[in-house]
Amino acid sequence: MDHFLYQNGELFAEDVSVAEIAKVVKTPFYLYSTATLLRHFNLFDEALAWGPHLVCYAMKAASNQAILKTLAEAGAGMDVVSGGEYARAIAAGVPGDKIVFSGVGKTHEEIKAALTGGIRQFNVESEPEMRVISEVAVSLGVVAPITIRVNPDVDAKTHAKIATGKSENKFGIPIAKARAVYAEAAALPGIKIVGIDVHIGSQLTELEPFEKAYAKVADLTETLRADGHTIERLDLGGGLGIPYTRSNEAPPLPMEYGQMIQRSLGHLGCEIEIEPGRLIAGNAGILVSSVIYLKNGEGRDFLILDAAMNDLIRPAMYEAHHDIIAVEEPIAGVDQQPYDIVGPVCETGDTFAKQRNLPPLTAGDLVAFRSAGAYGAVMSSEYNSRPLIPEVLVKDDHYAVIRARPTIDEMINRDTIPSWL
């Protein structure tokens, strides 16, 4: 469920007209709904209410500080994967003891910043990283809480580019090596083992892969406890998918996911951490764009939009589907027609959809890409020297621009010409 609905013949975000925002902000822009963000966070929080838990929002999905602050004030922790994300979380007012630091390539500087500023735990990805954390912690005279990410070699049945739990993926240590790595961790100074971490991929649409992975985690927990390790937290990552289409097929609900976690791991008495990103932010955002031209091609018509692949890379990168709708509600019974929906970037890959049925549209009409809140703005670029587009947040009947569009001059003036030119 989201809060982007037609009212009186036009699309609204909560109680604000999308067309009215477009008049002021100008297209293209990202538009987020506070009510949807909070609803989706609360669904996860309620799904784990059967025991101690923390829902850490995976901020790589959408990291604007206004979004982070909205979720933090509702009780969310944060899952970060870089020093920049850590700094963003701190700037948004998230306390260090609610920030989990994931990612396969943590640098010495990032580790030091997190230990200095406060951290709930590092999710360790490799033995070399664990040794660096130990060295930095000792140099600072502090103790670093860690979990170790295990790779359970489970097929998440998702897109190859977002699968993370198979043996050939770069993430975590092979689960067969876990006892040896935990033994090394226990012997290192400046390290405190607090639990186990696992994350098998993104956009999972069924529970079976999770259950297989969590069964292995349950067995490992018992084994490590028998070896004398304190395992008090289980960080289960994120990955639950969202419905990108309006079909009847839908991924499992957060409550079903929470019940499965309780069945699989509840008997261990551990605090549960999860790190959803896409399901919190995905359907909470849309991308609003204008038609520049209607181009009649040979055997097909093209809608050329002012949004492009640099604004929303997912269709080009992942062959991803986004429902695209007219901002002005179609008249009941109007004949739809197929369009190839493309952007103005000089690449054939700048194609959002082929032969997608929409009501008749022409230059100046507004369209909205649904489910664009996750991995939209954060993956955008200035390719073709196109400025980053604004982000807008709605709450009830008002809105605010939470990231302004830079001018072309501002974008160009970041370049520095060397003295010899």
CSV table of C-alpha atoms in Angstrom, one decimal:
chain,number,residue,atom,x,y,z
A,1,MET,CA,0.0,0.0,0.0
A,2,ASP,CA,1.1,3.6,-0.7
A,3,HIS,CA,-0.3,7.0,-0.5
A,4,PHE,CA,-0.2,8.0,-4.2
A,5,LEU,CA,-3.8,7.9,-5.3
A,6,TYR,CA,-6.1,9.6,-7.7
A,7,GLN,CA,-8.4,12.3,-6.3
A,8,ASN,CA,-10.8,14.4,-8.4
A,9,GLY,CA,-9.2,13.3,-11.6
A,10,GLU,CA,-5.5,13.8,-10.7
A,11,LEU,CA,-2.7,12.0,-8.8
A,12,PHE,CA,-2.1,13.1,-5.2
A,13,ALA,CA,0.7,12.3,-2.8
A,14,GLU,CA,-1.1,12.1,0.5
A,15,ASP,CA,-3.2,15.3,0.4
A,16,VAL,CA,-1.0,17.3,-2.1
A,17,SER,CA,-1.6,17.5,-5.9
A,18,VAL,CA,1.4,16.1,-7.8
A,19,ALA,CA,0.7,18.5,-10.7
A,20,GLU,CA,0.8,21.5,-8.3
A,21,ILE,CA,4.2,20.4,-7.0
A,22,ALA,CA,5.4,20.0,-10.6
A,23,LYS,CA,4.4,23.6,-11.4
A,24,VAL,CA,6.7,24.9,-8.6
A,25,VAL,CA,9.5,22.4,-8.6
A,26,LYS,CA,9.6,21.6,-12.3
A,27,THR,CA,10.2,18.1,-13.6
A,28,PRO,CA,11.8,15.7,-13.3
A,29,PHE,CA,11.8,15.1,-9.5
A,30,TYR,CA,11.5,12.4,-6.9
A,31,LEU,CA,8.5,12.6,-4.5
A,32,TYR,CA,8.3,10.7,-1.2
A,33,SER,CA,5.4,10.1,1.1
A,34,THR,CA,6.0,10.3,4.9
A,35,ALA,CA,2.9,8.3,5.6
A,36,THR,CA,4.1,5.4,3.4
A,37,LEU,CA,7.7,5.4,4.9
A,38,LEU,CA,6.3,5.2,8.4
A,39,ARG,CA,3.7,2.6,7.6
A,40,HIS,CA,6.3,0.3,6.1
A,41,PHE,CA,8.7,0.8,9.0
A,42,ASN,CA,6.0,0.1,11.5
A,43,LEU,CA,5.0,-3.1,9.7
A,44,PHE,CA,8.5,-4.5,10.3
A,45,ASP,CA,8.6,-3.3,13.8
A,46,GLU,CA,5.3,-4.9,14.6
A,47,ALA,CA,6.3,-8.1,12.9
A,48,LEU,CA,9.1,-8.6,15.4
A,49,ALA,CA,7.2,-7.5,18.5
A,50,TRP,CA,7.4,-11.1,19.8
A,51,GLY,CA,10.9,-10.5,21.1
A,52,PRO,CA,13.8,-8.0,21.5
A,53,HIS,CA,14.7,-6.5,18.1
A,54,LEU,CA,15.9,-3.5,16.2
A,55,VAL,CA,14.8,-2.5,12.6
A,56,CYS,CA,17.8,-0.9,11.0
A,57,TYR,CA,16.9,0.9,7.8
A,58,ALA,CA,19.3,0.1,5.0
A,59,MET,CA,20.0,3.6,4.0
A,60,LYS,CA,21.6,2.7,0.7
A,61,ALA,CA,18.0,2.5,-0.6
A,62,ALA,CA,17.4,6.2,-0.1
A,63,SER,CA,19.7,8.3,2.1
A,64,ASN,CA,18.3,11.9,2.1
A,65,GLN,CA,18.6,13.2,5.7
A,66,ALA,CA,14.9,14.1,5.8
A,67,ILE,CA,14.1,10.4,5.2
A,68,LEU,CA,16.6,9.2,7.7
A,69,LYS,CA,15.3,11.7,10.4
A,70,THR,CA,11.7,10.6,9.7
A,71,LEU,CA,12.5,7.0,10.3
A,72,ALA,CA,14.9,7.6,13.2
A,73,GLU,CA,12.2,9.6,15.0
A,74,ALA,CA,10.0,6.5,14.6
A,75,GLY,CA,12.6,4.3,16.3
A,76,ALA,CA,14.6,3.0,13.4
A,77,GLY,CA,18.3,2.2,13.6
A,78,MET,CA,20.4,2.6,10.5
A,79,ASP,CA,22.4,0.1,8.4
A,80,VAL,CA,25.3,1.9,6.7
A,81,VAL,CA,27.9,0.6,4.1
A,82,SER,CA,30.3,3.5,3.8
A,83,GLY,CA,31.9,6.4,5.8
A,84,GLY,CA,29.7,8.8,3.9
A,85,GLU,CA,26.5,6.9,5.0
A,86,TYR,CA,27.7,6.8,8.5
A,87,ALA,CA,28.3,10.6,8.5
A,88,ARG,CA,24.8,11.1,7.0
A,89,ALA,CA,23.2,9.0,9.7
A,90,ILE,CA,25.0,10.9,12.4
A,91,ALA,CA,24.1,14.3,10.8
A,92,ALA,CA,20.4,13.2,10.8
A,93,GLY,CA,20.6,12.7,14.6
A,94,VAL,CA,20.9,8.9,14.7
A,95,PRO,CA,22.8,7.8,17.8
A,96,GLY,CA,25.9,5.7,17.2
A,97,ASP,CA,24.5,2.8,19.3
A,98,LYS,CA,21.7,2.4,16.7
A,99,ILE,CA,24.1,2.3,13.6
A,100,VAL,CA,25.2,-1.0,12.2
A,101,PHE,CA,28.2,-0.8,9.8
A,102,SER,CA,28.1,-3.3,6.9
A,103,GLY,CA,30.0,-3.5,3.6
A,104,VAL,CA,32.9,-5.5,2.3
A,105,GLY,CA,35.6,-2.8,2.0
A,106,LYS,CA,35.6,-0.8,5.3
A,107,THR,CA,38.8,1.4,5.3
A,108,HIS,CA,41.0,2.2,8.3
A,109,GLU,CA,39.6,5.8,8.2
A,110,GLU,CA,36.0,4.6,8.2
A,111,ILE,CA,36.5,2.2,11.0
A,112,LYS,CA,38.2,4.9,13.1
A,113,ALA,CA,35.4,7.4,12.4
A,114,ALA,CA,32.8,4.9,13.5
A,115,LEU,CA,34.7,3.8,16.7
A,116,THR,CA,35.2,7.5,17.6
A,117,GLY,CA,31.6,8.6,16.8
A,118,GLY,CA,29.9,5.5,18.2
A,119,ILE,CA,28.7,2.3,16.6
A,120,ARG,CA,26.4,-0.5,17.5
A,121,GLN,CA,28.5,-3.2,15.7
A,122,PHE,CA,30.6,-3.9,12.7
A,123,ASN,CA,29.3,-6.6,10.5
A,124,VAL,CA,32.7,-8.1,9.6
A,125,GLU,CA,33.1,-9.5,6.0
A,126,SER,CA,36.6,-11.0,6.1
A,127,GLU,CA,39.5,-12.0,8.3
A,128,PRO,CA,41.7,-9.1,7.0
A,129,GLU,CA,39.0,-6.6,7.9
A,130,MET,CA,38.6,-8.1,11.3
A,131,ARG,CA,42.3,-7.7,12.0
A,132,VAL,CA,42.2,-4.0,10.9
A,133,ILE,CA,39.2,-3.4,13.2
A,134,SER,CA,41.2,-4.9,16.1
A,135,GLU,CA,44.3,-2.7,15.3
A,136,VAL,CA,42.2,0.5,15.1
A,137,ALA,CA,40.3,-0.3,18.3
A,138,VAL,CA,43.5,-1.0,20.2
A,139,SER,CA,45.1,2.2,18.9
A,140,LEU,CA,42.0,4.1,20.2
A,141,GLY,CA,41.8,2.3,23.5
A,142,VAL,CA,38.3,1.0,22.8
A,143,VAL,CA,36.5,-2.3,22.2
A,144,ALA,CA,34.8,-2.8,18.8
A,145,PRO,CA,31.6,-4.9,18.9
A,146,ILE,CA,31.4,-7.2,15.9
A,147,THR,CA,29.3,-9.8,14.2
A,148,ILE,CA,30.8,-11.9,11.5
A,149,ARG,CA,28.9,-12.2,8.2
A,150,VAL,CA,28.6,-15.8,7.1
A,151,ASN,CA,27.8,-16.8,3.5
A,152,PRO,CA,25.4,-19.7,3.8
A,153,ASP,CA,25.6,-20.6,0.0
A,154,VAL,CA,21.8,-20.3,-0.4
A,155,ASP,CA,20.3,-19.3,-3.8
A,156,ALA,CA,18.1,-16.2,-3.1
A,157,LYS,CA,16.3,-16.7,-6.5
A,158,THR,CA,16.7,-13.1,-7.3
A,159,HIS,CA,18.5,-11.0,-10.0
A,160,ALA,CA,22.1,-12.1,-10.3
A,161,LYS,CA,23.4,-8.6,-9.7
A,162,ILE,CA,21.7,-8.4,-6.2
A,163,ALA,CA,22.3,-11.9,-5.0
A,164,THR,CA,24.7,-12.0,-2.1
A,165,GLY,CA,24.4,-15.4,-0.4
A,166,LYS,CA,25.9,-17.8,-2.8
A,167,SER,CA,29.5,-19.2,-2.6
A,168,GLU,CA,30.7,-17.3,-5.6
A,169,ASN,CA,29.5,-13.9,-4.2
A,170,LYS,CA,32.0,-11.5,-2.6
A,171,PHE,CA,30.1,-11.2,0.6
A,172,GLY,CA,30.9,-12.8,4.0
A,173,ILE,CA,33.0,-15.8,4.9
A,174,PRO,CA,32.0,-19.4,4.0
A,175,ILE,CA,29.9,-20.7,6.7
A,176,ALA,CA,32.1,-23.8,6.8
A,177,LYS,CA,35.0,-21.5,8.0
A,178,ALA,CA,32.9,-19.8,10.7
A,179,ARG,CA,34.2,-21.7,13.7
A,180,ALA,CA,37.8,-21.0,12.8
A,181,VAL,CA,37.2,-17.3,12.1
A,182,TYR,CA,35.2,-16.8,15.4
A,183,ALA,CA,38.1,-18.5,17.3
A,184,GLU,CA,40.5,-16.0,15.7
A,185,ALA,CA,38.1,-13.1,16.6
A,186,ALA,CA,38.0,-14.2,20.2
A,187,ALA,CA,41.8,-14.1,20.4
A,188,LEU,CA,42.1,-10.6,19.0
A,189,PRO,CA,42.5,-7.6,21.3
A,190,GLY,CA,40.0,-4.8,21.0
A,191,ILE,CA,37.2,-7.1,19.7
A,192,LYS,CA,34.0,-8.1,21.3
A,193,ILE,CA,31.9,-10.8,19.5
A,194,VAL,CA,28.2,-10.0,19.9
A,195,GLY,CA,26.5,-12.2,17.2
A,196,ILE,CA,26.2,-13.5,13.7
A,197,ASP,CA,25.3,-11.7,10.5
A,198,VAL,CA,23.8,-13.0,7.3
A,199,HIS,CA,22.2,-11.4,4.2
A,200,ILE,CA,21.5,-13.4,1.1
A,201,GLY,CA,20.2,-10.8,-1.4
A,202,SER,CA,17.7,-8.2,-2.4
A,203,GLN,CA,14.2,-8.3,-3.9
A,204,LEU,CA,13.3,-11.8,-2.6
A,205,THR,CA,9.7,-12.7,-3.4
A,206,GLU,CA,9.4,-15.9,-1.4
A,207,LEU,CA,10.4,-17.0,2.1
A,208,GLU,CA,12.0,-20.3,1.3
A,209,PRO,CA,15.6,-19.0,0.7
A,210,PHE,CA,15.4,-17.0,4.0
A,211,GLU,CA,14.3,-20.2,5.9
A,212,LYS,CA,17.2,-22.2,4.4
A,213,ALA,CA,19.7,-19.6,5.4
A,214,TYR,CA,18.2,-19.1,8.9
A,215,ALA,CA,18.2,-22.8,9.6
A,216,LYS,CA,22.0,-22.8,8.9
A,217,VAL,CA,22.3,-19.7,11.2
A,218,ALA,CA,20.4,-21.5,14.0
A,219,ASP,CA,22.8,-24.5,13.8
A,220,LEU,CA,25.8,-22.2,13.8
A,221,THR,CA,24.5,-20.3,16.8
A,222,GLU,CA,24.3,-23.5,18.8
A,223,THR,CA,27.8,-24.6,17.6
A,224,LEU,CA,29.4,-21.3,18.4
A,225,ARG,CA,27.8,-21.2,21.9
A,226,ALA,CA,29.2,-24.7,22.5
A,227,ASP,CA,32.6,-23.3,21.6
A,228,GLY,CA,32.3,-20.7,24.3
A,229,HIS,CA,31.3,-17.6,22.2
A,230,THR,CA,28.6,-15.2,23.3
A,231,ILE,CA,26.0,-15.0,20.6
A,232,GLU,CA,23.4,-12.5,21.7
A,233,ARG,CA,22.3,-10.9,18.4
A,234,LEU,CA,21.4,-12.3,15.0
A,235,ASP,CA,21.6,-9.7,12.2
A,236,LEU,CA,19.5,-11.2,9.4
A,237,GLY,CA,20.0,-8.4,6.8
A,238,GLY,CA,17.2,-7.3,4.6
A,239,GLY,CA,16.0,-8.4,1.1
A,240,LEU,CA,12.3,-8.8,1.3
A,241,GLY,CA,10.9,-7.7,-2.1
A,242,ILE,CA,8.2,-5.3,-3.1
A,243,PRO,CA,5.5,-5.5,-5.8
A,244,TYR,CA,6.8,-3.5,-8.8
A,245,THR,CA,3.7,-4.3,-10.7
A,246,ARG,CA,0.0,-4.1,-9.9
A,247,SER,CA,-0.6,-7.8,-10.6
A,248,ASN,CA,-2.0,-10.2,-8.1
A,249,GLU,CA,1.4,-11.7,-7.4
A,250,ALA,CA,2.9,-10.1,-4.2
A,251,PRO,CA,5.9,-10.9,-2.1
A,252,PRO,CA,5.4,-12.1,1.5
A,253,LEU,CA,4.2,-9.5,4.0
A,254,PRO,CA,6.5,-8.3,6.8
A,255,MET,CA,4.2,-10.1,9.3
A,256,GLU,CA,4.7,-13.4,7.5
A,257,TYR,CA,8.4,-12.7,7.4
A,258,GLY,CA,8.5,-12.0,11.1
A,259,GLN,CA,6.5,-15.2,11.9
A,260,MET,CA,9.0,-17.2,9.9
A,261,ILE,CA,11.9,-15.6,11.8
A,262,GLN,CA,10.2,-16.6,15.1
A,263,ARG,CA,9.7,-20.2,13.9
A,264,SER,CA,13.3,-20.5,12.7
A,265,LEU,CA,15.3,-18.6,15.4
A,266,GLY,CA,13.0,-17.5,18.2
A,267,HIS,CA,14.0,-20.4,20.4
A,268,LEU,CA,17.6,-19.1,20.6
A,269,GLY,CA,16.7,-16.1,22.8
A,270,CYS,CA,18.7,-13.7,20.6
A,271,GLU,CA,18.0,-10.1,19.8
A,272,ILE,CA,16.9,-9.9,16.2
A,273,GLU,CA,18.2,-7.2,13.8
A,274,ILE,CA,16.9,-6.8,10.3
A,275,GLU,CA,17.9,-4.3,7.7
A,276,PRO,CA,15.1,-3.6,5.2
A,277,GLY,CA,15.6,-0.8,2.7
A,278,ARG,CA,13.6,-1.4,-0.4
A,279,LEU,CA,10.4,-2.4,1.3
A,280,ILE,CA,10.5,0.7,3.4
A,281,ALA,CA,11.4,3.2,0.7
A,282,GLY,CA,10.5,1.6,-2.6
A,283,ASN,CA,6.7,2.2,-2.7
A,284,ALA,CA,7.1,5.4,-0.7
A,285,GLY,CA,8.5,7.3,-3.7
A,286,ILE,CA,7.7,8.1,-7.3
A,287,LEU,CA,9.6,9.8,-10.1
A,288,VAL,CA,7.6,12.5,-11.8
A,289,SER,CA,8.5,13.4,-15.4
A,290,SER,CA,7.1,15.4,-18.3
A,291,VAL,CA,6.7,14.3,-21.9
A,292,ILE,CA,9.0,16.4,-24.1
A,293,TYR,CA,7.9,14.9,-27.4
A,294,LEU,CA,5.6,12.3,-28.9
A,295,LYS,CA,7.6,10.9,-31.7
A,296,ASN,CA,5.9,8.7,-34.4
A,297,GLY,CA,8.4,6.0,-35.4
A,298,GLU,CA,8.0,3.2,-37.9
A,299,GLY,CA,5.6,0.7,-36.3
A,300,ARG,CA,5.8,2.3,-32.9
A,301,ASP,CA,5.4,5.6,-31.1
A,302,PHE,CA,7.9,7.0,-28.6
A,303,LEU,CA,7.2,9.1,-25.6
A,304,ILE,CA,10.4,11.1,-25.0
A,305,LEU,CA,10.5,12.2,-21.4
A,306,ASP,CA,12.6,14.8,-19.5
A,307,ALA,CA,13.7,12.1,-17.1
A,308,ALA,CA,16.5,9.8,-18.2
A,309,MET,CA,18.6,6.8,-17.3
A,310,ASN,CA,20.9,9.0,-15.2
A,311,ASP,CA,17.9,9.9,-13.0
A,312,LEU,CA,16.6,6.3,-12.8
A,313,ILE,CA,19.1,3.7,-13.7
A,314,ARG,CA,17.2,0.5,-12.6
A,315,PRO,CA,15.6,-0.3,-16.0
A,316,ALA,CA,18.9,0.0,-17.8
A,317,MET,CA,21.0,-1.7,-15.2
A,318,TYR,CA,18.6,-4.5,-13.9
A,319,GLU,CA,16.0,-4.7,-16.7
A,320,ALA,CA,13.7,-3.5,-13.9
A,321,HIS,CA,10.0,-2.9,-14.3
A,322,HIS,CA,8.3,0.2,-13.0
A,323,ASP,CA,4.6,0.9,-13.5
A,324,ILE,CA,4.3,4.2,-15.3
A,325,ILE,CA,1.0,6.1,-15.0
A,326,ALA,CA,-0.5,9.4,-16.2
A,327,VAL,CA,-0.7,12.0,-13.5
A,328,GLU,CA,-4.0,13.1,-14.9
A,329,GLU,CA,-6.4,10.3,-14.3
A,330,PRO,CA,-7.5,8.6,-17.5
A,331,ILE,CA,-11.2,8.9,-18.4
A,332,ALA,CA,-12.9,5.6,-17.8
A,333,GLY,CA,-13.1,3.5,-20.9
A,334,VAL,CA,-10.5,5.5,-22.8
A,335,ASP,CA,-8.5,3.4,-25.3
A,336,GLN,CA,-4.9,2.8,-24.3
A,337,GLN,CA,-2.1,2.6,-26.8
A,338,PRO,CA,1.4,1.2,-26.7
A,339,TYR,CA,4.4,3.5,-26.4
A,340,ASP,CA,8.1,3.0,-26.1
A,341,ILE,CA,9.0,5.3,-23.1
A,342,VAL,CA,12.5,6.7,-23.4
A,343,GLY,CA,14.7,9.5,-22.1
A,344,PRO,CA,16.8,12.0,-23.9
A,345,VAL,CA,20.2,10.5,-23.1
A,346,CYS,CA,22.2,9.5,-26.2
A,347,GLU,CA,22.1,5.7,-25.5
A,348,THR,CA,19.7,3.1,-26.7
A,349,GLY,CA,19.8,1.8,-23.1
A,350,ASP,CA,18.0,5.0,-22.0
A,351,THR,CA,14.7,3.1,-22.4
A,352,PHE,CA,12.3,2.8,-19.5
A,353,ALA,CA,9.7,0.6,-21.1
A,354,LYS,CA,8.8,-0.9,-24.5
A,355,GLN,CA,5.3,-1.1,-25.9
A,356,ARG,CA,3.8,0.0,-22.5
A,357,ASN,CA,0.0,0.7,-22.7
A,358,LEU,CA,-1.0,4.2,-21.6
A,359,PRO,CA,-3.8,6.6,-22.4
A,360,PRO,CA,-3.1,9.1,-25.2
A,361,LEU,CA,-0.3,11.5,-24.1
A,362,THR,CA,1.4,14.4,-25.7
A,363,ALA,CA,4.1,17.0,-25.0
A,364,GLY,CA,3.7,18.6,-21.6
A,365,ASP,CA,1.7,15.8,-20.0
A,366,LEU,CA,3.0,14.4,-16.7
A,367,VAL,CA,3.7,10.8,-15.9
A,368,ALA,CA,4.8,9.1,-12.7
A,369,PHE,CA,7.0,6.1,-12.2
A,370,ARG,CA,5.7,4.1,-9.3
A,371,SER,CA,7.9,2.3,-6.7
A,372,ALA,CA,10.9,4.5,-7.5
A,373,GLY,CA,11.7,5.4,-3.9
A,374,ALA,CA,14.5,2.8,-3.5
A,375,TYR,CA,17.7,2.9,-5.5
A,376,GLY,CA,16.4,5.8,-7.6
A,377,ALA,CA,17.9,9.1,-6.3
A,378,VAL,CA,20.8,7.4,-4.6
A,379,MET,CA,22.0,5.8,-7.9
A,380,SER,CA,21.5,8.9,-10.1
A,381,SER,CA,24.3,10.6,-11.8
A,382,GLU,CA,25.2,13.7,-13.9
A,383,TYR,CA,25.7,11.7,-17.1
A,384,ASN,CA,25.4,13.8,-20.2
A,385,SER,CA,25.9,16.8,-17.8
A,386,ARG,CA,22.4,16.6,-16.6
A,387,PRO,CA,22.0,18.1,-13.1
A,388,LEU,CA,20.8,15.8,-10.3
A,389,ILE,CA,17.1,16.2,-9.9
A,390,PRO,CA,15.2,17.5,-6.8
A,391,GLU,CA,13.8,15.3,-4.0
A,392,VAL,CA,10.5,16.3,-2.4
A,393,LEU,CA,8.9,15.0,0.8
A,394,VAL,CA,5.2,15.2,1.4
A,395,LYS,CA,3.5,15.1,4.8
A,396,ASP,CA,-0.3,15.3,5.0
A,397,ASP,CA,-1.2,18.5,3.0
A,398,HIS,CA,2.2,20.1,2.7
A,399,TYR,CA,5.5,19.4,1.1
A,400,ALA,CA,9.2,20.5,1.1
A,401,VAL,CA,12.1,20.3,-1.3
A,402,ILE,CA,14.6,18.2,0.6
A,403,ARG,CA,17.3,18.3,-2.1
A,404,ALA,CA,17.3,21.2,-4.6
A,405,ARG,CA,18.3,20.9,-8.2
A,406,PRO,CA,21.7,22.4,-8.8
A,407,THR,CA,22.0,24.9,-11.7
A,408,ILE,CA,24.1,23.9,-14.7
A,409,ASP,CA,26.6,26.6,-13.7
A,410,GLU,CA,26.9,25.1,-10.2
A,411,MET,CA,27.5,21.7,-11.7
A,412,ILE,CA,30.1,23.0,-14.2
A,413,ASN,CA,31.9,25.2,-11.7
A,414,ARG,CA,32.8,22.2,-9.5
A,415,ASP,CA,35.4,21.4,-12.2
A,416,THR,CA,38.9,22.9,-11.7
A,417,ILE,CA,41.0,23.9,-14.7
A,418,PRO,CA,44.7,23.3,-14.1
A,419,SER,CA,47.2,26.2,-14.3
A,420,TRP,CA,48.7,25.1,-17.6
A,421,LEU,CA,45.4,25.4,-19.5
